[in-house]
mmCIF file of C-alpha atoms in Angstrom:
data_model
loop_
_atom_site.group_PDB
_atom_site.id
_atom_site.type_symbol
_atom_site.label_atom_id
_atom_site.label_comp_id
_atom_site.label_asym_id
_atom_site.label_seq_id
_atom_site.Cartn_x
_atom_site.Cartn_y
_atom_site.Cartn_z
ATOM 1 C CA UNK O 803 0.000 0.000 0.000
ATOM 2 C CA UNK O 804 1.182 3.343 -0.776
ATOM 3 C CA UNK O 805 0.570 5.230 2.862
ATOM 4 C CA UNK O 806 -2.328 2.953 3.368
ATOM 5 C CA UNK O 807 -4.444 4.816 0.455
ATOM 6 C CA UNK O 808 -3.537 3.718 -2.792
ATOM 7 C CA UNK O 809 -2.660 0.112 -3.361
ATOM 8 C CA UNK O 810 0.390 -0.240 -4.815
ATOM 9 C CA UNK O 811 -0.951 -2.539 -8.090
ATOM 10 C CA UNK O 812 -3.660 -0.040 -8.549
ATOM 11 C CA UNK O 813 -0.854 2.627 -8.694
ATOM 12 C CA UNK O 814 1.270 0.537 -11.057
ATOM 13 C CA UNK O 815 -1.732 -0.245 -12.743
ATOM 14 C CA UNK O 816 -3.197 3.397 -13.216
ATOM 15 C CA UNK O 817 0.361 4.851 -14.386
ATOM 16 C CA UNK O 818 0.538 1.851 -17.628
ATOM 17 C CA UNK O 819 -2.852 3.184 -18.587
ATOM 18 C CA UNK O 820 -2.193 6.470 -18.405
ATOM 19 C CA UNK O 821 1.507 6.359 -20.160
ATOM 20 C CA UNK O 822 -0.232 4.164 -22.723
ATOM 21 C CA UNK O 823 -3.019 6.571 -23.568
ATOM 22 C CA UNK O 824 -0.885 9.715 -23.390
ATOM 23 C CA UNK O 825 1.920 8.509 -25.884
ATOM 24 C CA UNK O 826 -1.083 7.187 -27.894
ATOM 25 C CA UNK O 827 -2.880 10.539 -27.945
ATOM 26 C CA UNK O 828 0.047 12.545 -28.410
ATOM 27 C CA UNK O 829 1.632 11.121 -31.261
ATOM 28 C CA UNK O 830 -1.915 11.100 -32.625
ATOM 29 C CA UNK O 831 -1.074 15.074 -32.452
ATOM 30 C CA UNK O 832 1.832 15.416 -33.960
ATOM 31 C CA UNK O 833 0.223 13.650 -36.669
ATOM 32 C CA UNK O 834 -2.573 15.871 -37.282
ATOM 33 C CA UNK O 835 -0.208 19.303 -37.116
ATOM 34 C CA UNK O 836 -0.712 21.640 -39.430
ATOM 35 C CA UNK O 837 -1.379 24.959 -38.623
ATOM 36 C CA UNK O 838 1.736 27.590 -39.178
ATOM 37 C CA UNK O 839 4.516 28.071 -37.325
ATOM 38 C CA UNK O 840 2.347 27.578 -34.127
ATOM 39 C CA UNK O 841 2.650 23.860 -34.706
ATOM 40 C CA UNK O 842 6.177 23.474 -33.595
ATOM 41 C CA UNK O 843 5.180 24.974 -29.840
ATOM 42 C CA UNK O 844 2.474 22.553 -29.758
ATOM 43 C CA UNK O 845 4.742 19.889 -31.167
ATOM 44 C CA UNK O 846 7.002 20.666 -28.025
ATOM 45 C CA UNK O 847 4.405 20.693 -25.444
ATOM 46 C CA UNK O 848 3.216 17.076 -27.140
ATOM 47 C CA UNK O 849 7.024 15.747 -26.348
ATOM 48 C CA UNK O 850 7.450 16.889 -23.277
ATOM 49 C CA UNK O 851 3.585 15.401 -22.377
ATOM 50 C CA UNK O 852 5.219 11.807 -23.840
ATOM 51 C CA UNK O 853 8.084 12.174 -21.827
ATOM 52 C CA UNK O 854 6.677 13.171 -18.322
ATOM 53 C CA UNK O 855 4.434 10.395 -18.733
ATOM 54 C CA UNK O 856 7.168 7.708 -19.263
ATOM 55 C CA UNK O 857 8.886 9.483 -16.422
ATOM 56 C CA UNK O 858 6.131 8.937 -14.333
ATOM 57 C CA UNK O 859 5.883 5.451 -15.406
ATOM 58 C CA UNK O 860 9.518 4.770 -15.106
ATOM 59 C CA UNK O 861 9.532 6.736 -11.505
ATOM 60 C CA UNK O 862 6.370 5.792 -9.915
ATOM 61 C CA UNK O 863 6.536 8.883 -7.983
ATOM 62 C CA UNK O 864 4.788 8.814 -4.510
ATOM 63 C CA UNK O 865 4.640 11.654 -1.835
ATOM 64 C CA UNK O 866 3.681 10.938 2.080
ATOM 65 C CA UNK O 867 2.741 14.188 3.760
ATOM 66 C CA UNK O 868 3.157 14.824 7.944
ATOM 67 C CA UNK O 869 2.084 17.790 9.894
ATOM 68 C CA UNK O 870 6.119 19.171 9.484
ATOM 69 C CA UNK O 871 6.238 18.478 5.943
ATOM 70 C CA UNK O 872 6.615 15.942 3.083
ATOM 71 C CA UNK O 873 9.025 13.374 1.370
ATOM 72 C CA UNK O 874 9.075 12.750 -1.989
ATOM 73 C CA UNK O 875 10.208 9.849 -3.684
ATOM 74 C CA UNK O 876 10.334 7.483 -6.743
ATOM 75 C CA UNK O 877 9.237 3.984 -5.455
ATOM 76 C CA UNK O 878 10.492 1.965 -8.192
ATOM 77 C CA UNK O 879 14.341 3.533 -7.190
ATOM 78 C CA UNK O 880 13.461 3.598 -3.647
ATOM 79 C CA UNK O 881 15.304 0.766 -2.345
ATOM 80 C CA UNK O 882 18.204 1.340 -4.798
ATOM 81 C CA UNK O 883 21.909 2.470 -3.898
ATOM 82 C CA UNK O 884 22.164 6.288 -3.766
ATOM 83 C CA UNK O 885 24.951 6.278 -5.914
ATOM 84 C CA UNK O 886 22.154 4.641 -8.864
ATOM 85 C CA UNK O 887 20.730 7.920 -8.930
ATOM 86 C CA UNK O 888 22.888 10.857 -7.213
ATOM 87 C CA UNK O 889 22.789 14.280 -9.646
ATOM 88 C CA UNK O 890 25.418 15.129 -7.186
ATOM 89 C CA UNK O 891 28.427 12.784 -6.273
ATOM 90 C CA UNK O 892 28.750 13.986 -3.085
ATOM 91 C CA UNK O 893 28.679 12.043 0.426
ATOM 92 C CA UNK O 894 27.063 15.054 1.102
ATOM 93 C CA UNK O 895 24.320 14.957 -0.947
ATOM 94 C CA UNK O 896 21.772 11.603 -1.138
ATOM 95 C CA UNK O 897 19.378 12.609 -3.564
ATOM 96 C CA UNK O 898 17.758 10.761 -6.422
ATOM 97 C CA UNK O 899 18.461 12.326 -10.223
ATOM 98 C CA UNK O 900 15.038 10.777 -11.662
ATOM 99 C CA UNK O 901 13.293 12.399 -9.020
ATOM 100 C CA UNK O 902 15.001 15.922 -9.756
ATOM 101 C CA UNK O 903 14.368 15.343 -13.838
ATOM 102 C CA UNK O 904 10.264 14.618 -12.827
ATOM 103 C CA UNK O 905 10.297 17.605 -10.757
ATOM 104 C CA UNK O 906 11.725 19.675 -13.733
ATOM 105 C CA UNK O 907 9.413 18.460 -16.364
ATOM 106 C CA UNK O 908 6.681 19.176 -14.478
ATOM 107 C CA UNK O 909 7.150 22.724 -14.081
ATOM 108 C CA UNK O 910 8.550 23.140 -17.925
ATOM 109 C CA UNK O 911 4.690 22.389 -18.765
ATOM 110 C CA UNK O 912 3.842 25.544 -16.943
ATOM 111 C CA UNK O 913 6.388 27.724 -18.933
ATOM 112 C CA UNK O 914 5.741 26.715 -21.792
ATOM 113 C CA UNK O 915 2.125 27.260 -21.404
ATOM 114 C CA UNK O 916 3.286 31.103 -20.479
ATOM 115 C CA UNK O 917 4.965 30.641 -24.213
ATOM 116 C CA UNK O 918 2.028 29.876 -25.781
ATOM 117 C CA UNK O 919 0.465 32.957 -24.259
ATOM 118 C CA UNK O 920 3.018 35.300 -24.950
ATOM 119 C CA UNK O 921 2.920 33.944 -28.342
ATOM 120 C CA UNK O 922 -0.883 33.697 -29.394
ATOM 121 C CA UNK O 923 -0.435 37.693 -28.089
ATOM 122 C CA UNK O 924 2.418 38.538 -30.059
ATOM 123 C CA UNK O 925 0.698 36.803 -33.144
ATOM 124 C CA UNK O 926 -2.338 39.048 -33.130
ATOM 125 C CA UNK O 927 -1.495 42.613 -32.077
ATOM 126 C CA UNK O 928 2.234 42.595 -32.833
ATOM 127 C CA UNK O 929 3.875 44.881 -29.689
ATOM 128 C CA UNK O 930 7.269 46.625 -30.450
ATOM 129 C CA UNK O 931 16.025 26.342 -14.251
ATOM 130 C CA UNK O 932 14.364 28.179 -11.312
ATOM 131 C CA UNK O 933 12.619 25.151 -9.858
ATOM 132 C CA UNK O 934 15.857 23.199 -9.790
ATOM 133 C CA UNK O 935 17.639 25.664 -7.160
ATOM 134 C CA UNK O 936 14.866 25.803 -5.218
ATOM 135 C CA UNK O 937 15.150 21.662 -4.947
ATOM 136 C CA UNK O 938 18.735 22.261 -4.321
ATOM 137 C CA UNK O 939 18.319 24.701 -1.431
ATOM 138 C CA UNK O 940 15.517 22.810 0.705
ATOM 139 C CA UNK O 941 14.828 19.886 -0.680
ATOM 140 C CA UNK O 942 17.530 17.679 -0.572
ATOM 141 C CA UNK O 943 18.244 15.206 1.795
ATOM 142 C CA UNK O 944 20.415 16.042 4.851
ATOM 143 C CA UNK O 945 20.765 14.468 8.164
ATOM 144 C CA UNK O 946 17.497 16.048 10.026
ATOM 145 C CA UNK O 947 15.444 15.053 7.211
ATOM 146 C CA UNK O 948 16.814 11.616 7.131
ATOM 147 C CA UNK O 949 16.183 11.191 10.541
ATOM 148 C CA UNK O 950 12.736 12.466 10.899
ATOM 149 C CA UNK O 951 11.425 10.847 7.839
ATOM 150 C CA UNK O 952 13.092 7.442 8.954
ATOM 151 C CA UNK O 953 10.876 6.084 11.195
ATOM 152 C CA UNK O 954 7.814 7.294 8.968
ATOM 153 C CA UNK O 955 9.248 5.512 6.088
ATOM 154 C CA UNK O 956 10.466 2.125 7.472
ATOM 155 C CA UNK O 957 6.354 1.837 9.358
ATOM 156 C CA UNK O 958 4.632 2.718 6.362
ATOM 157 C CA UNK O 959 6.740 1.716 3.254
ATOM 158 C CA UNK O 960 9.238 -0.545 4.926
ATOM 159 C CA UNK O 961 12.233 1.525 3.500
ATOM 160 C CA UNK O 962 15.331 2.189 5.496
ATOM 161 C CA UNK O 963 16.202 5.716 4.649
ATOM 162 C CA UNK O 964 19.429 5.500 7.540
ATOM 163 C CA UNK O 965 20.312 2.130 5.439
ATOM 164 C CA UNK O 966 24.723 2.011 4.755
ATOM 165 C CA UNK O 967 23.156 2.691 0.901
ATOM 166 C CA UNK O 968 20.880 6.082 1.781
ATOM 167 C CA UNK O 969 17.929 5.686 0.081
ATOM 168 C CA UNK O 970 17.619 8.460 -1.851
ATOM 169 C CA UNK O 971 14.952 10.847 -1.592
ATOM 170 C CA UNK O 972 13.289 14.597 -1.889
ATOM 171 C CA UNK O 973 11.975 16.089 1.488
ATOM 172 C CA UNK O 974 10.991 19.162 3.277
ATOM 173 C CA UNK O 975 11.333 19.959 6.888
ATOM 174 C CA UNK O 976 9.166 23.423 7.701
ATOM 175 C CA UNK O 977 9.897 23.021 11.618
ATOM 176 C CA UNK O 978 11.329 20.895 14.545
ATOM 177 C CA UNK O 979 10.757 20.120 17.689
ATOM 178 C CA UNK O 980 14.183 21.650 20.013
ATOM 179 C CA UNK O 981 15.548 20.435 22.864
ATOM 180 C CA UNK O 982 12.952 22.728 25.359
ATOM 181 C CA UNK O 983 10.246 21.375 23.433
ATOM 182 C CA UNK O 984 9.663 24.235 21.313
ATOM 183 C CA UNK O 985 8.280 24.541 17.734
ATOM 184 C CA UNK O 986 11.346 25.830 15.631
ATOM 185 C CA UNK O 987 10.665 27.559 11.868
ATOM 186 C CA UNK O 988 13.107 26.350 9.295
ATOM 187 C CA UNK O 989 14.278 29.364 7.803
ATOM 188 C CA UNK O 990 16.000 27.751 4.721
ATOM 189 C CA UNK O 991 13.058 25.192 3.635
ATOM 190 C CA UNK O 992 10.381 28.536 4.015
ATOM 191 C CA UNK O 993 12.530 30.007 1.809
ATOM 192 C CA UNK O 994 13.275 26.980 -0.328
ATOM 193 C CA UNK O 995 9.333 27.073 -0.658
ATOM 194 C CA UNK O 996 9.184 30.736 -0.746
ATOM 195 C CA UNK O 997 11.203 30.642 -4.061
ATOM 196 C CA UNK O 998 9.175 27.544 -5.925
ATOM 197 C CA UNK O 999 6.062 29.564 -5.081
ATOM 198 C CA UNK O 1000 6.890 32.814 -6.436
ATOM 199 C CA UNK O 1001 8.297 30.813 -9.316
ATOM 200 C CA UNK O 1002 4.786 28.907 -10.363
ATOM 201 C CA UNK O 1003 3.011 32.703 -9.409
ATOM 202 C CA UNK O 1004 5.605 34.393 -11.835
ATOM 203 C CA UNK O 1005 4.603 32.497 -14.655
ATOM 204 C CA UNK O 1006 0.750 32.743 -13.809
ATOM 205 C CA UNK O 1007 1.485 36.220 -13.562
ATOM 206 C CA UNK O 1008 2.850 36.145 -17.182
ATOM 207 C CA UNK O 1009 0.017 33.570 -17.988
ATOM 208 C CA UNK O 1010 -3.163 36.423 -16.578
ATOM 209 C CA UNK O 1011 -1.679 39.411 -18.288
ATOM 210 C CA UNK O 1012 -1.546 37.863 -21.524
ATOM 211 C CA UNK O 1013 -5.210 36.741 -20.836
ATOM 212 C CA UNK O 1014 -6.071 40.136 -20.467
ATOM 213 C CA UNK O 1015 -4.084 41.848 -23.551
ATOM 214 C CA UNK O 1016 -5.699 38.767 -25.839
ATOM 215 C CA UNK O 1017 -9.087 39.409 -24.779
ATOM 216 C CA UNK O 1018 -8.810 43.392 -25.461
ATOM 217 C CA UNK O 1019 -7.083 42.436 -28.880
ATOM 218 C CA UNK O 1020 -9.771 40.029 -29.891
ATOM 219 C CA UNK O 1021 -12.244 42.877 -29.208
ATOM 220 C CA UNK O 1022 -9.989 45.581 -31.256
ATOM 221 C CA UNK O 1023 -10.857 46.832 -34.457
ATOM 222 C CA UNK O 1024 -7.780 45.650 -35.802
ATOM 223 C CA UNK O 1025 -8.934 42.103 -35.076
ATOM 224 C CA UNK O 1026 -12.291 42.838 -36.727
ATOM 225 C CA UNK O 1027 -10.159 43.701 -40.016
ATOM 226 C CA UNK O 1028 -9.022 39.964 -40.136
ATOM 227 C CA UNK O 1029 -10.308 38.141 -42.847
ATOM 228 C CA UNK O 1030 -13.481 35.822 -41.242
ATOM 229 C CA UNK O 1031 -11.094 32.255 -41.238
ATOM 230 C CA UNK O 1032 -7.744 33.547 -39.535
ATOM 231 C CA UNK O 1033 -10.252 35.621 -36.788
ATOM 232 C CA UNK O 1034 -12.238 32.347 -36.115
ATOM 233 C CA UNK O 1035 -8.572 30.560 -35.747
ATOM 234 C CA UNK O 1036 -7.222 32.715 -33.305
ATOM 235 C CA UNK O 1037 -10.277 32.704 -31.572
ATOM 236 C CA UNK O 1038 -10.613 28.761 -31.731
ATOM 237 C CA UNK O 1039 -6.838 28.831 -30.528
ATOM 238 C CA UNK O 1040 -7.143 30.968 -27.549
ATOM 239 C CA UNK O 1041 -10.396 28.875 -26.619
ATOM 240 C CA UNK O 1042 -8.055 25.922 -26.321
ATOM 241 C CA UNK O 1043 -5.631 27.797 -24.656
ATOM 242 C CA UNK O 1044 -7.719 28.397 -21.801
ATOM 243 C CA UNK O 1045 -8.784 24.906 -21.498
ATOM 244 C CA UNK O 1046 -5.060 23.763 -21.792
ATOM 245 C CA UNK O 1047 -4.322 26.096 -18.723
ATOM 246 C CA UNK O 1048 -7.716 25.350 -16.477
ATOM 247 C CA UNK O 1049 -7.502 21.128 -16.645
ATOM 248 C CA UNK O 1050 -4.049 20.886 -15.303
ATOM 249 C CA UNK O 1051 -4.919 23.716 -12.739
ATOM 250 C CA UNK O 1052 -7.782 21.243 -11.502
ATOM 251 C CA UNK O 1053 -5.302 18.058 -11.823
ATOM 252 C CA UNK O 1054 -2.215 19.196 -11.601
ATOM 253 C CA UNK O 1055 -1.206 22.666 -9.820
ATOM 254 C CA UNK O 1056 -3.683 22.390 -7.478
ATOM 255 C CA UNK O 1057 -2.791 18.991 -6.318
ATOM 256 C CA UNK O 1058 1.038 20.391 -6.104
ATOM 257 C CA UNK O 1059 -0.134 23.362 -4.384
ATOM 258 C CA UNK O 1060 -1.419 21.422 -1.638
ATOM 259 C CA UNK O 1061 1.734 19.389 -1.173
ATOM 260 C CA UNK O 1062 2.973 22.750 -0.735
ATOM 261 C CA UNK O 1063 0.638 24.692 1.626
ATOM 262 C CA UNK O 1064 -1.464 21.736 4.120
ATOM 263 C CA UNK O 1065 2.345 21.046 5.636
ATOM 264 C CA UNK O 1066 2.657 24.658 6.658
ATOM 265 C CA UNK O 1067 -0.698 24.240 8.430
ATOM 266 C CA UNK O 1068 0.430 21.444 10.635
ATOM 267 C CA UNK O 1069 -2.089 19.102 9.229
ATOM 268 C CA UNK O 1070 -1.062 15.685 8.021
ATOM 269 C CA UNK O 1071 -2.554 13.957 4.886
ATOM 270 C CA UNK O 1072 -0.043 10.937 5.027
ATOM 271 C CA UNK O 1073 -0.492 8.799 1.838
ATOM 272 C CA UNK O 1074 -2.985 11.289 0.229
ATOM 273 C CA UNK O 1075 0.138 12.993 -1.122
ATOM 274 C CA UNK O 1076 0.551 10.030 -3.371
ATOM 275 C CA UNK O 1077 -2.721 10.453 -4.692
ATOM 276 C CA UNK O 1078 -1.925 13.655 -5.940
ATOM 277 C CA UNK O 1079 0.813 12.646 -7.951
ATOM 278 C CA UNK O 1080 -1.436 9.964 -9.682
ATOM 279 C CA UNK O 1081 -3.816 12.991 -10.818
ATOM 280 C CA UNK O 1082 -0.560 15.214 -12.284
ATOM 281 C CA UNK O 1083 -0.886 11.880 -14.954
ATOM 282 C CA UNK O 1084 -3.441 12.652 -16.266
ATOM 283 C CA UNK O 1085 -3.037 16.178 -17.913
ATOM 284 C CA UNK O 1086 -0.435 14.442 -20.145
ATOM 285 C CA UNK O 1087 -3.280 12.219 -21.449
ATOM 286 C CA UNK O 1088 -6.122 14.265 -22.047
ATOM 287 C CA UNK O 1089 -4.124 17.913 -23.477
ATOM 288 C CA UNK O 1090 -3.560 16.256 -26.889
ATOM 289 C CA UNK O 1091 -7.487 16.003 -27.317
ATOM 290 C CA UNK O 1092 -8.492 19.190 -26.357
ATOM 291 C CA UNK O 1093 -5.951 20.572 -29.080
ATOM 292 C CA UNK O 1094 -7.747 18.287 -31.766
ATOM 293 C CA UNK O 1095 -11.301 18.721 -31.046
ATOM 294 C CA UNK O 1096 -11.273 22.528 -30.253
ATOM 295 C CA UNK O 1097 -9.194 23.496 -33.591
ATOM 296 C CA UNK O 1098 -11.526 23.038 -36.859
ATOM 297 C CA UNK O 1099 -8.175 22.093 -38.460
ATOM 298 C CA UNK O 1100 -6.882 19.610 -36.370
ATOM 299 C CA UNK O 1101 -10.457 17.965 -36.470
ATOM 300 C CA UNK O 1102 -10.836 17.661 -39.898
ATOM 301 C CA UNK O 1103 -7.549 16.350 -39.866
ATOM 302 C CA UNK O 1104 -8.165 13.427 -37.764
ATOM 303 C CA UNK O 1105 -11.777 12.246 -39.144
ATOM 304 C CA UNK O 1106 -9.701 12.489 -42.779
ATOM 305 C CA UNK O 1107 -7.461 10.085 -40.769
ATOM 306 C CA UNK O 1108 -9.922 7.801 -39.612
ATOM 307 C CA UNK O 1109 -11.794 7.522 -43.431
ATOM 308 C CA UNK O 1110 -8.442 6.474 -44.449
ATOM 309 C CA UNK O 1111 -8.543 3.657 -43.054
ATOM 310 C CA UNK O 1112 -9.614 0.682 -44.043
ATOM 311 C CA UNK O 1113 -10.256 -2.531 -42.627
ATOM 312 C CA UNK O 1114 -9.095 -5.627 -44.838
ATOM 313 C CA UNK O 1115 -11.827 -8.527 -46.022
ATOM 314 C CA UNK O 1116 -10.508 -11.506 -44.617
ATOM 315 C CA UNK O 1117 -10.418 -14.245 -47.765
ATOM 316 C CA UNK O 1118 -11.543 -16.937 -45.513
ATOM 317 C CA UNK O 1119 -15.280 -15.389 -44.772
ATOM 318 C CA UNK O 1120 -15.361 -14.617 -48.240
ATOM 319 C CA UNK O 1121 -14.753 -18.072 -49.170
ATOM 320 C CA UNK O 1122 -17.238 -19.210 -46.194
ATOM 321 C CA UNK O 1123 -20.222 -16.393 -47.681
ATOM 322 C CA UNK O 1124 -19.489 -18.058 -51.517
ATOM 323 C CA UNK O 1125 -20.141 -21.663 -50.038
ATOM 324 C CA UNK O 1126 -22.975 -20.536 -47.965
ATOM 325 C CA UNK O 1127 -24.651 -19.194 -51.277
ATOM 326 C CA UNK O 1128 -24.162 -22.456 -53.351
#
């Protein structure tokens, strides 16, 4: 069991389905793109959905969140030697590199949703590694964090973090117990946070305003000037812009945003962390259809595909129709 709320075969289960479906549906895009040079920003975003999902698959990434905090690991790895995974070769430093790459890729789906603002804005009115330092400076494994997610770890998943191997991991600590029993902030991991936070609002930031400038421009004059197809385009392409941004809010950056926050509040969802990594799968799978059946192109595209296909007449129930007639 993964913290006593997911099964574990469910989990394993749920990430071949998803990784299945998303490489399906995104090749299925790449296939169908054909609109201008905007086809080579959604070609990108379709790669980097195919590779977080196999990263996810290959990573089985599972989170267990405490009142103090959270630790975040890869539980296919998580019995492995350190030195398997280690970005860093450092007795210093036990952390796993798959875990950091995950981490990465999932924010690199927020920029370059910011890109496709900025662009679909610059198209129409024409105007004259963040997230890996912040893993660096609080999320990395050192000895308090090894020690206070040990016994957590070894109860629940039956890992031995203080193993001669350390495990390695990604993990938090917002505040300790001292010696006089008093609650202690951890000034580096609240700013470790700090930074990832202002990093995700920073690109929503960029994300809003171009919201804003493409709804004005849509409404300008100039836009009414368009010819009636290229208008209807860039409308039909902001339209799935804003769906491409609101579904992974829902499954994905609000899921993460809890991982972030509920630990600050001294509540502990234990195992419910890991459920939230199972919904940041699913974005992956779904984005490629929104792109397909929101863009006239892109839709005509695919039912052309599908009449193109035809299904052979097997010879041996023609053969079996013939003798049935004589």
């Amino acid at each position: 069991m993964f913290g006593s709320v997911v099964c574990e075969h469910f989990y394993h289960t749920f990430s071949a389905i998803t990784t299945t479906v998303s490489c399906f549906s995104n090749l299925l895009l790449i296939y169908v793109l054909a609109v201008g040079p905007y086809r080579y920003l959604l070609l990108i975003l379709a790669v980097v959905d195919v590779v977080i999902s196999l990263v996810h698959f290959a990573l089985i990434p599972a989170i267990h969140m405490i009142e103090f905090g959270y630790i975040y690991f890869g539980y296919r790895f998580v019995l492995e030697d350190t030195a398997l995974g280690n970005c860093v070769s450092s007795e210093q430093f036990d952390v796993d590199e798959k875990s950091l790459i995950w981490v990465a890729l999932f924010y690199q789906t927020f920029v370059l949703l910011a890109y496709h603002y900025v662009y679909r804005y610059v198209m129409m009115c024409n105007p004259g590694g963040g997230i890996i330092l912040a893993c660096f400076i609080g999320l990395l494994p050192y000895d308090l964090s090894r020690n206070v997610f040990a016994p957590i770890q070894m109860e629940v998943y039956n890992v031995d973090l203080l193993a001669s191997n350390k495990p390695g991991f990604l993990g938090i600590v917002y505040w300790n117990i001292n010696e006089k029993g008093e609650k202690v902030w951890l000034l580096y991991s609240l700013f470790a946070i700090g930074l990832v936070i202002l990093l995700f609002f920073s690109t929503a930031g960029i994300i809003a305003w171009c919201i804003f400038r493409i709804v004005r421009e849509l409404s300008n004059s100039k836009i009414a000037s368009m010819a009636p197809a290229t208008k209807r385009l860039q409308k039909q392409l902001f339209r799935t812009l804003l769906w491409q941004t609101g579904i992974p809010c829902i499954t994905t950056y609000r899921p993460v945003a809890l991982l972030f926050v509920v630990p600050l509040t001294g509540i502990s969802l234990e195992g419910f962390g890991t459920v939230f990594m199972m919904s940041t799968a699913l974005f992956p799978m779904l984005d490629p259809y929104i792109v397909i059946f929101l863009i006239s192109g892109y839709r005509k595209a695919f039912v052309q595909m599908l009449r193109n296909i035809r299904l052979p007449i097997s010879p041996v129930i023609s053969s079996n129709n013939g003798a049935s007639r004589n």
